[in-house]
Amino acid sequence: MAATKSQTKTRASLSTHLLAGGAAGLAEAMCCHPLDTIKVRMQLKNSRRAAIDATAPKSFLGVGQRIVQREGIRALYKGLGAVVSGIVPKMAIRFSSFEYYKTLLANKDTGLVSTSGVFVAGLLAGTTEAVAVVTPMDVVKIRLQAQRHSTVDPMDVPKYRNAVHAAFTIVKEEGPMTLYKGVALTALRQATNQAVNFTFYQEFKRIARQMQGLDELPSYQHLILGGVSGAMGPISNAPIDTIKTRIQKATTVAGESGWSRFVTVTRDIAQKEGYKAFYRGLTPRILRVAPGQAITFMVYEKVKTWIDIWNARSQHIRLPNEKYA
């Protein structure tokens, strides 16, 4: 089994992960959020309602066009505030926890991390970010995205005005634990996503370095490798994401447990809409996640390199002064 060398030379500090990850996440969100909105609308679409409305589009391009026509182009960015406000801690937690778990799983003698170790580190990192940031962010984002109102008509007032108002309203009306609705499924989705994502990316990067004899790959190769590895996760866990989206969109029912809610939603989708409905929105999700991961890894690697160069130069500038201290 292949192994990758643990980064023991100069381990990046949390601030480096914070800045590089935050910049990467912001770039990814701004570029790809419209595709996520289309994906959510497709996942929330009810088959019987669609049958009544013969004009309802079925393709992701058709859904996107209808959103723009009926609600305005800004509607494609509904929920962006919730995403952006969670991007910095999410990416900081993702990359820093992944590196931390890798050090725990590294061979004590060689410092190498096996491919299975990278996979487990990705699982743990995905679970960590899901519990800490992603679940509350997803609940708020999905409630905002599910609102079908025009962003160009001032008389059409939505229930949730923005991410902060949505979070406040949800907590006030349904309780704070509503923000953690679907946390188990979110953790499962994020864990499988990051396990597959990091494993493929790390292996692709290792192979590319060996083949070209390079210590560091150019940015366009990080972009390509990130995109390819990013497409793997959605394919592996599409049903989980659809069920999670339905659960988080619905309002809380008193006395209903998380398991009973999961069973009810899963059964309703299978019985009323068919098993293909579990994969509804897969195409826009791949189109959202794959380029998103491509942008994330490219920007992260680039910004991290810039920070490392800046830190090295700063230390070099300070060295003469340290002799006279």
mmCIF file of C-alpha atoms in Angstrom:
data_model
loop_
_atom_site.group_PDB
_atom_site.id
_atom_site.type_symbol
_atom_site.label_atom_id
_atom_site.label_comp_id
_atom_site.label_asym_id
_atom_site.label_seq_id
_atom_site.Cartn_x
_atom_site.Cartn_y
_atom_site.Cartn_z
ATOM 1 C CA MET A 1 0.000 0.000 0.000
ATOM 2 C CA ALA A 2 1.362 3.394 -0.976
ATOM 3 C CA ALA A 3 2.366 5.859 1.649
ATOM 4 C CA THR A 4 2.808 9.582 1.626
ATOM 5 C CA LYS A 5 5.457 11.461 3.516
ATOM 6 C CA SER A 6 4.119 13.282 6.532
ATOM 7 C CA GLN A 7 4.755 17.012 6.475
ATOM 8 C CA THR A 8 7.220 17.181 9.315
ATOM 9 C CA LYS A 9 9.561 19.830 7.884
ATOM 10 C CA THR A 10 7.713 22.948 8.987
ATOM 11 C CA ARG A 11 4.175 22.192 9.921
ATOM 12 C CA ALA A 12 1.864 25.041 8.993
ATOM 13 C CA SER A 13 0.282 26.842 11.930
ATOM 14 C CA LEU A 14 -3.466 27.125 12.453
ATOM 15 C CA SER A 15 -3.326 30.723 11.198
ATOM 16 C CA THR A 16 -1.840 29.488 7.909
ATOM 17 C CA HIS A 17 -4.658 26.962 7.496
ATOM 18 C CA LEU A 18 -7.161 29.651 8.483
ATOM 19 C CA LEU A 19 -5.965 32.192 5.914
ATOM 20 C CA ALA A 20 -5.309 29.750 3.073
ATOM 21 C CA GLY A 21 -8.463 27.750 3.705
ATOM 22 C CA GLY A 22 -10.605 30.847 4.157
ATOM 23 C CA ALA A 23 -9.373 32.366 0.898
ATOM 24 C CA ALA A 24 -9.963 29.074 -0.911
ATOM 25 C CA GLY A 25 -13.442 28.654 0.530
ATOM 26 C CA LEU A 26 -14.487 32.204 -0.307
ATOM 27 C CA ALA A 27 -13.324 31.830 -3.911
ATOM 28 C CA GLU A 28 -15.106 28.492 -4.195
ATOM 29 C CA ALA A 29 -18.380 29.809 -2.746
ATOM 30 C CA MET A 30 -18.520 32.880 -4.971
ATOM 31 C CA CYS A 31 -17.909 30.820 -8.110
ATOM 32 C CA CYS A 32 -20.067 27.768 -7.424
ATOM 33 C CA HIS A 33 -22.982 28.751 -5.143
ATOM 34 C CA PRO A 34 -25.538 29.138 -7.985
ATOM 35 C CA LEU A 35 -25.080 25.461 -8.873
ATOM 36 C CA ASP A 36 -25.722 24.522 -5.245
ATOM 37 C CA THR A 37 -28.988 26.487 -5.254
ATOM 38 C CA ILE A 38 -30.128 24.662 -8.403
ATOM 39 C CA LYS A 39 -29.159 21.326 -6.831
ATOM 40 C CA VAL A 40 -31.214 22.061 -3.693
ATOM 41 C CA ARG A 41 -34.262 23.094 -5.739
ATOM 42 C CA MET A 42 -34.044 19.866 -7.761
ATOM 43 C CA GLN A 43 -33.748 17.756 -4.603
ATOM 44 C CA LEU A 44 -36.759 19.480 -3.011
ATOM 45 C CA LYS A 45 -38.908 19.093 -6.118
ATOM 46 C CA ASN A 46 -41.900 16.826 -5.520
ATOM 47 C CA SER A 47 -42.761 14.446 -8.356
ATOM 48 C CA ARG A 48 -46.540 14.786 -7.965
ATOM 49 C CA ARG A 49 -46.332 18.564 -7.896
ATOM 50 C CA ALA A 50 -44.138 18.476 -10.980
ATOM 51 C CA ALA A 51 -46.675 16.272 -12.764
ATOM 52 C CA ILE A 52 -49.376 18.902 -12.179
ATOM 53 C CA ASP A 53 -47.135 21.670 -13.499
ATOM 54 C CA ALA A 54 -46.353 20.411 -17.003
ATOM 55 C CA THR A 55 -44.048 23.355 -17.633
ATOM 56 C CA ALA A 56 -41.759 22.503 -14.706
ATOM 57 C CA PRO A 57 -38.211 22.035 -16.028
ATOM 58 C CA LYS A 58 -36.371 18.797 -15.271
ATOM 59 C CA SER A 59 -32.808 19.587 -16.323
ATOM 60 C CA PHE A 60 -30.452 21.599 -14.114
ATOM 61 C CA LEU A 61 -30.090 24.242 -16.833
ATOM 62 C CA GLY A 62 -33.879 24.486 -17.077
ATOM 63 C CA VAL A 63 -34.256 24.824 -13.306
ATOM 64 C CA GLY A 64 -31.602 27.518 -13.223
ATOM 65 C CA GLN A 65 -33.235 29.418 -16.075
ATOM 66 C CA ARG A 66 -36.631 29.277 -14.357
ATOM 67 C CA ILE A 67 -35.199 30.584 -11.087
ATOM 68 C CA VAL A 68 -33.664 33.554 -12.906
ATOM 69 C CA GLN A 69 -36.857 34.263 -14.892
ATOM 70 C CA ARG A 70 -39.233 34.080 -11.909
ATOM 71 C CA GLU A 71 -37.089 35.298 -9.031
ATOM 72 C CA GLY A 72 -34.197 37.219 -10.546
ATOM 73 C CA ILE A 73 -30.537 36.335 -10.947
ATOM 74 C CA ARG A 74 -29.782 37.183 -7.315
ATOM 75 C CA ALA A 75 -31.980 34.254 -6.298
ATOM 76 C CA LEU A 76 -29.178 31.926 -7.409
ATOM 77 C CA TYR A 77 -27.155 33.332 -4.496
ATOM 78 C CA LYS A 78 -29.787 32.733 -1.804
ATOM 79 C CA GLY A 79 -28.089 31.347 1.289
ATOM 80 C CA LEU A 80 -24.668 32.627 0.233
ATOM 81 C CA GLY A 81 -24.349 34.626 3.449
ATOM 82 C CA ALA A 82 -24.718 31.449 5.508
ATOM 83 C CA VAL A 83 -22.081 29.748 3.388
ATOM 84 C CA VAL A 84 -19.562 32.605 3.465
ATOM 85 C CA SER A 85 -19.963 33.102 7.229
ATOM 86 C CA GLY A 86 -19.072 29.465 7.757
ATOM 87 C CA ILE A 87 -16.377 29.110 5.106
ATOM 88 C CA VAL A 88 -13.394 30.341 7.145
ATOM 89 C CA PRO A 89 -13.937 28.110 10.218
ATOM 90 C CA LYS A 90 -15.055 25.225 7.987
ATOM 91 C CA MET A 91 -11.915 25.278 5.865
ATOM 92 C CA ALA A 92 -9.668 25.968 8.851
ATOM 93 C CA ILE A 93 -11.141 22.960 10.646
ATOM 94 C CA ARG A 94 -11.039 20.772 7.530
ATOM 95 C CA PHE A 95 -7.386 21.293 6.636
ATOM 96 C CA SER A 96 -5.953 21.670 10.134
ATOM 97 C CA SER A 97 -7.830 18.663 11.533
ATOM 98 C CA PHE A 98 -6.870 16.570 8.501
ATOM 99 C CA GLU A 99 -3.189 17.361 9.038
ATOM 100 C CA TYR A 100 -3.547 16.752 12.775
ATOM 101 C CA TYR A 101 -5.176 13.345 12.290
ATOM 102 C CA LYS A 102 -2.491 12.470 9.739
ATOM 103 C CA THR A 103 0.225 13.075 12.322
ATOM 104 C CA LEU A 104 -1.579 10.767 14.746
ATOM 105 C CA LEU A 105 -1.799 8.047 12.101
ATOM 106 C CA ALA A 106 1.768 8.430 10.805
ATOM 107 C CA ASN A 107 4.323 5.673 11.327
ATOM 108 C CA LYS A 108 6.345 6.541 14.421
ATOM 109 C CA ASP A 109 9.668 5.507 12.862
ATOM 110 C CA THR A 110 9.382 6.686 9.245
ATOM 111 C CA GLY A 111 6.865 9.525 9.552
ATOM 112 C CA LEU A 112 4.963 8.066 6.582
ATOM 113 C CA VAL A 113 1.179 7.963 6.337
ATOM 114 C CA SER A 114 -0.368 5.039 4.458
ATOM 115 C CA THR A 115 -3.185 5.484 1.965
ATOM 116 C CA SER A 116 -5.590 3.910 4.458
ATOM 117 C CA GLY A 117 -4.318 6.376 7.064
ATOM 118 C CA VAL A 118 -5.082 9.296 4.728
ATOM 119 C CA PHE A 119 -8.580 7.846 4.177
ATOM 120 C CA VAL A 120 -9.223 7.595 7.940
ATOM 121 C CA ALA A 121 -7.851 11.112 8.499
ATOM 122 C CA GLY A 122 -10.279 12.363 5.829
ATOM 123 C CA LEU A 123 -13.175 10.553 7.532
ATOM 124 C CA LEU A 124 -12.334 12.148 10.877
ATOM 125 C CA ALA A 125 -11.774 15.601 9.371
ATOM 126 C CA GLY A 126 -15.121 15.450 7.571
ATOM 127 C CA THR A 127 -16.911 14.398 10.751
ATOM 128 C CA THR A 128 -15.224 17.177 12.721
ATOM 129 C CA GLU A 129 -16.225 19.924 10.292
ATOM 130 C CA ALA A 130 -19.767 18.557 10.024
ATOM 131 C CA VAL A 131 -20.400 18.756 13.757
ATOM 132 C CA ALA A 132 -18.567 22.048 14.317
ATOM 133 C CA VAL A 133 -19.746 24.134 11.362
ATOM 134 C CA VAL A 134 -21.407 22.469 8.377
ATOM 135 C CA THR A 135 -24.692 21.233 9.888
ATOM 136 C CA PRO A 136 -25.953 24.598 11.254
ATOM 137 C CA MET A 137 -24.719 26.320 8.096
ATOM 138 C CA ASP A 138 -26.549 23.793 5.895
ATOM 139 C CA VAL A 139 -29.842 24.151 7.773
ATOM 140 C CA VAL A 140 -29.815 27.934 7.379
ATOM 141 C CA LYS A 141 -28.644 27.771 3.764
ATOM 142 C CA ILE A 142 -31.289 25.238 2.713
ATOM 143 C CA ARG A 143 -34.113 27.198 4.386
ATOM 144 C CA LEU A 144 -33.007 30.297 2.462
ATOM 145 C CA GLN A 145 -32.573 28.442 -0.832
ATOM 146 C CA ALA A 146 -35.977 26.729 -0.503
ATOM 147 C CA GLN A 147 -37.805 30.084 -0.396
ATOM 148 C CA ARG A 148 -39.569 30.685 -3.694
ATOM 149 C CA HIS A 149 -39.889 34.441 -3.826
ATOM 150 C CA SER A 150 -38.852 37.110 -6.287
ATOM 151 C CA THR A 151 -35.724 39.072 -5.460
ATOM 152 C CA VAL A 152 -36.809 41.827 -7.863
ATOM 153 C CA ASP A 153 -40.313 42.401 -6.425
ATOM 154 C CA PRO A 154 -40.138 44.557 -3.251
ATOM 155 C CA MET A 155 -43.673 43.472 -2.285
ATOM 156 C CA ASP A 156 -42.716 39.801 -2.176
ATOM 157 C CA VAL A 157 -41.337 39.587 1.384
ATOM 158 C CA PRO A 158 -39.702 36.251 2.310
ATOM 159 C CA LYS A 159 -39.927 34.639 5.751
ATOM 160 C CA TYR A 160 -36.133 34.663 6.116
ATOM 161 C CA ARG A 161 -34.412 37.916 5.116
ATOM 162 C CA ASN A 162 -30.784 36.761 5.421
ATOM 163 C CA ALA A 163 -28.611 34.153 7.104
ATOM 164 C CA VAL A 164 -28.544 35.843 10.521
ATOM 165 C CA HIS A 165 -32.304 36.441 10.490
ATOM 166 C CA ALA A 166 -32.932 32.865 9.366
ATOM 167 C CA ALA A 167 -30.797 31.430 12.179
ATOM 168 C CA PHE A 168 -32.490 33.683 14.759
ATOM 169 C CA THR A 169 -35.986 32.783 13.488
ATOM 170 C CA ILE A 170 -35.266 29.052 13.432
ATOM 171 C CA VAL A 171 -33.930 29.099 17.001
ATOM 172 C CA LYS A 172 -36.830 31.246 18.225
ATOM 173 C CA GLU A 173 -39.607 29.206 16.591
ATOM 174 C CA GLU A 174 -38.178 25.695 16.614
ATOM 175 C CA GLY A 175 -35.415 25.648 19.212
ATOM 176 C CA PRO A 176 -31.612 25.705 18.939
ATOM 177 C CA MET A 177 -31.314 21.964 18.287
ATOM 178 C CA THR A 178 -33.099 22.496 14.959
ATOM 179 C CA LEU A 179 -29.817 23.899 13.666
ATOM 180 C CA TYR A 180 -28.415 20.393 14.181
ATOM 181 C CA LYS A 181 -31.206 18.624 12.359
ATOM 182 C CA GLY A 182 -29.683 15.946 10.152
ATOM 183 C CA VAL A 183 -26.288 16.128 11.896
ATOM 184 C CA ALA A 184 -25.717 12.359 11.610
ATOM 185 C CA LEU A 185 -26.382 12.366 7.866
ATOM 186 C CA THR A 186 -24.344 15.532 7.398
ATOM 187 C CA ALA A 187 -21.441 13.964 9.279
ATOM 188 C CA LEU A 188 -21.744 10.812 7.163
ATOM 189 C CA ARG A 189 -21.825 12.873 3.956
ATOM 190 C CA GLN A 190 -18.888 15.074 4.955
ATOM 191 C CA ALA A 191 -16.869 12.122 6.265
ATOM 192 C CA THR A 192 -17.232 10.120 3.051
ATOM 193 C CA ASN A 193 -16.690 13.251 0.949
ATOM 194 C CA GLN A 194 -13.436 14.221 2.633
ATOM 195 C CA ALA A 195 -12.154 10.648 2.943
ATOM 196 C CA VAL A 196 -12.560 10.079 -0.797
ATOM 197 C CA ASN A 197 -11.525 13.627 -1.679
ATOM 198 C CA PHE A 198 -8.302 13.776 0.341
ATOM 199 C CA THR A 199 -7.291 10.190 -0.512
ATOM 200 C CA PHE A 200 -7.600 10.666 -4.269
ATOM 201 C CA TYR A 201 -6.047 14.132 -4.160
ATOM 202 C CA GLN A 202 -3.066 13.057 -2.061
ATOM 203 C CA GLU A 203 -2.452 9.996 -4.243
ATOM 204 C CA PHE A 204 -2.844 11.938 -7.504
ATOM 205 C CA LYS A 205 -0.454 14.606 -6.207
ATOM 206 C CA ARG A 206 2.118 12.027 -5.093
ATOM 207 C CA ILE A 207 2.018 10.265 -8.477
ATOM 208 C CA ALA A 208 2.213 13.563 -10.399
ATOM 209 C CA ARG A 209 5.238 14.672 -8.368
ATOM 210 C CA GLN A 210 7.034 11.370 -8.922
ATOM 211 C CA MET A 211 6.314 11.298 -12.653
ATOM 212 C CA GLN A 212 7.577 14.858 -13.184
ATOM 213 C CA GLY A 213 10.321 14.879 -10.562
ATOM 214 C CA LEU A 214 8.896 17.997 -8.914
ATOM 215 C CA ASP A 215 8.763 19.056 -5.263
ATOM 216 C CA GLU A 216 5.766 21.295 -5.928
ATOM 217 C CA LEU A 217 3.176 21.110 -8.705
ATOM 218 C CA PRO A 218 2.081 24.150 -10.763
ATOM 219 C CA SER A 219 -1.308 25.656 -9.920
ATOM 220 C CA TYR A 220 -3.119 24.345 -12.999
ATOM 221 C CA GLN A 221 -2.265 20.777 -11.954
ATOM 222 C CA HIS A 222 -3.665 21.381 -8.456
ATOM 223 C CA LEU A 223 -6.796 22.650 -10.211
ATOM 224 C CA ILE A 224 -7.143 19.504 -12.355
ATOM 225 C CA LEU A 225 -6.335 17.040 -9.564
ATOM 226 C CA GLY A 226 -8.709 18.802 -7.167
ATOM 227 C CA GLY A 227 -11.529 18.675 -9.718
ATOM 228 C CA VAL A 228 -11.100 14.975 -10.451
ATOM 229 C CA SER A 229 -10.875 13.994 -6.773
ATOM 230 C CA GLY A 230 -13.779 16.291 -5.904
ATOM 231 C CA ALA A 231 -16.131 14.469 -8.286
ATOM 232 C CA MET A 232 -15.717 11.152 -6.453
ATOM 233 C CA GLY A 233 -17.520 12.088 -3.234
ATOM 234 C CA PRO A 234 -20.936 13.102 -4.670
ATOM 235 C CA ILE A 235 -21.163 9.901 -6.675
ATOM 236 C CA SER A 236 -20.547 7.797 -3.564
ATOM 237 C CA ASN A 237 -23.087 9.472 -1.274
ATOM 238 C CA ALA A 238 -25.830 11.083 -3.396
ATOM 239 C CA PRO A 239 -28.745 9.345 -1.535
ATOM 240 C CA ILE A 240 -27.387 10.559 1.810
ATOM 241 C CA ASP A 241 -27.289 14.149 0.567
ATOM 242 C CA THR A 242 -30.856 14.018 -0.818
ATOM 243 C CA ILE A 243 -32.314 12.593 2.407
ATOM 244 C CA LYS A 244 -30.353 15.124 4.473
ATOM 245 C CA THR A 245 -31.650 18.011 2.363
ATOM 246 C CA ARG A 246 -35.287 16.898 2.764
ATOM 247 C CA ILE A 247 -34.885 16.508 6.542
ATOM 248 C CA GLN A 248 -33.241 19.901 7.002
ATOM 249 C CA LYS A 249 -35.805 21.699 4.842
ATOM 250 C CA ALA A 250 -38.794 20.419 6.868
ATOM 251 C CA THR A 251 -39.912 22.140 10.064
ATOM 252 C CA THR A 252 -39.451 20.313 13.349
ATOM 253 C CA VAL A 253 -42.277 18.005 14.492
ATOM 254 C CA ALA A 254 -42.679 17.764 18.269
ATOM 255 C CA GLY A 255 -41.828 14.347 19.670
ATOM 256 C CA GLU A 256 -40.284 13.038 16.449
ATOM 257 C CA SER A 257 -36.856 11.449 16.853
ATOM 258 C CA GLY A 258 -34.051 11.784 14.362
ATOM 259 C CA TRP A 259 -34.251 8.111 13.419
ATOM 260 C CA SER A 260 -38.025 8.166 12.842
ATOM 261 C CA ARG A 261 -37.620 11.302 10.726
ATOM 262 C CA PHE A 262 -34.930 9.569 8.681
ATOM 263 C CA VAL A 263 -37.086 6.471 8.155
ATOM 264 C CA THR A 264 -40.154 8.528 7.211
ATOM 265 C CA VAL A 265 -38.312 10.704 4.693
ATOM 266 C CA THR A 266 -36.500 7.743 3.142
ATOM 267 C CA ARG A 267 -39.707 5.696 2.847
ATOM 268 C CA ASP A 268 -41.676 8.608 1.377
ATOM 269 C CA ILE A 269 -39.053 9.263 -1.284
ATOM 270 C CA ALA A 270 -38.847 5.579 -2.248
ATOM 271 C CA GLN A 271 -42.607 4.959 -2.292
ATOM 272 C CA LYS A 272 -43.885 8.216 -3.752
ATOM 273 C CA GLU A 273 -41.077 9.256 -6.082
ATOM 274 C CA GLY A 274 -39.077 6.119 -6.817
ATOM 275 C CA TYR A 275 -35.463 5.221 -6.117
ATOM 276 C CA LYS A 276 -34.173 7.477 -8.890
ATOM 277 C CA ALA A 277 -35.272 10.421 -6.752
ATOM 278 C CA PHE A 278 -32.402 9.678 -4.365
ATOM 279 C CA TYR A 279 -30.056 10.736 -7.161
ATOM 280 C CA ARG A 280 -32.002 13.848 -8.108
ATOM 281 C CA GLY A 281 -29.665 16.819 -8.294
ATOM 282 C CA LEU A 282 -26.562 14.621 -8.730
ATOM 283 C CA THR A 283 -25.492 16.351 -11.952
ATOM 284 C CA PRO A 284 -25.531 19.900 -10.526
ATOM 285 C CA ARG A 285 -23.968 18.584 -7.330
ATOM 286 C CA ILE A 286 -21.032 17.128 -9.271
ATOM 287 C CA LEU A 287 -20.836 20.328 -11.311
ATOM 288 C CA ARG A 288 -20.882 22.242 -8.020
ATOM 289 C CA VAL A 289 -18.507 20.099 -5.950
ATOM 290 C CA ALA A 290 -15.909 19.143 -8.584
ATOM 291 C CA PRO A 291 -15.024 22.685 -9.722
ATOM 292 C CA GLY A 292 -15.458 23.819 -6.120
ATOM 293 C CA GLN A 293 -12.818 21.378 -4.927
ATOM 294 C CA ALA A 294 -10.632 22.285 -7.897
ATOM 295 C CA ILE A 295 -10.746 25.956 -6.905
ATOM 296 C CA THR A 296 -10.355 25.137 -3.210
ATOM 297 C CA PHE A 297 -7.207 23.027 -3.604
ATOM 298 C CA MET A 298 -5.632 25.363 -6.144
ATOM 299 C CA VAL A 299 -6.212 28.510 -4.077
ATOM 300 C CA TYR A 300 -5.340 26.762 -0.810
ATOM 301 C CA GLU A 301 -2.036 25.426 -2.126
ATOM 302 C CA LYS A 302 -1.155 28.804 -3.695
ATOM 303 C CA VAL A 303 -2.044 30.939 -0.672
ATOM 304 C CA LYS A 304 -0.309 28.507 1.677
ATOM 305 C CA THR A 305 2.846 28.746 -0.490
ATOM 306 C CA TRP A 306 2.671 32.544 -0.398
ATOM 307 C CA ILE A 307 2.315 32.492 3.403
ATOM 308 C CA ASP A 308 5.239 30.082 3.746
ATOM 309 C CA ILE A 309 7.408 32.325 1.506
ATOM 310 C CA TRP A 310 6.389 35.410 3.468
ATOM 311 C CA ASN A 311 7.148 33.693 6.786
ATOM 312 C CA ALA A 312 10.544 32.504 5.505
ATOM 313 C CA ARG A 313 11.450 36.009 4.320
ATOM 314 C CA SER A 314 10.285 37.536 7.584
ATOM 315 C CA GLN A 315 12.450 35.137 9.570
ATOM 316 C CA HIS A 316 15.406 35.859 7.283
ATOM 317 C CA ILE A 317 14.989 39.615 7.781
ATOM 318 C CA ARG A 318 14.876 39.206 11.559
ATOM 319 C CA LEU A 319 17.952 36.951 11.766
ATOM 320 C CA PRO A 320 20.601 39.767 11.816
ATOM 321 C CA ASN A 321 18.765 41.539 14.640
ATOM 322 C CA GLU A 322 18.578 38.345 16.664
ATOM 323 C CA LYS A 323 22.428 38.234 16.786
ATOM 324 C CA TYR A 324 22.477 41.513 18.688
ATOM 325 C CA ALA A 325 19.607 40.686 21.007
#
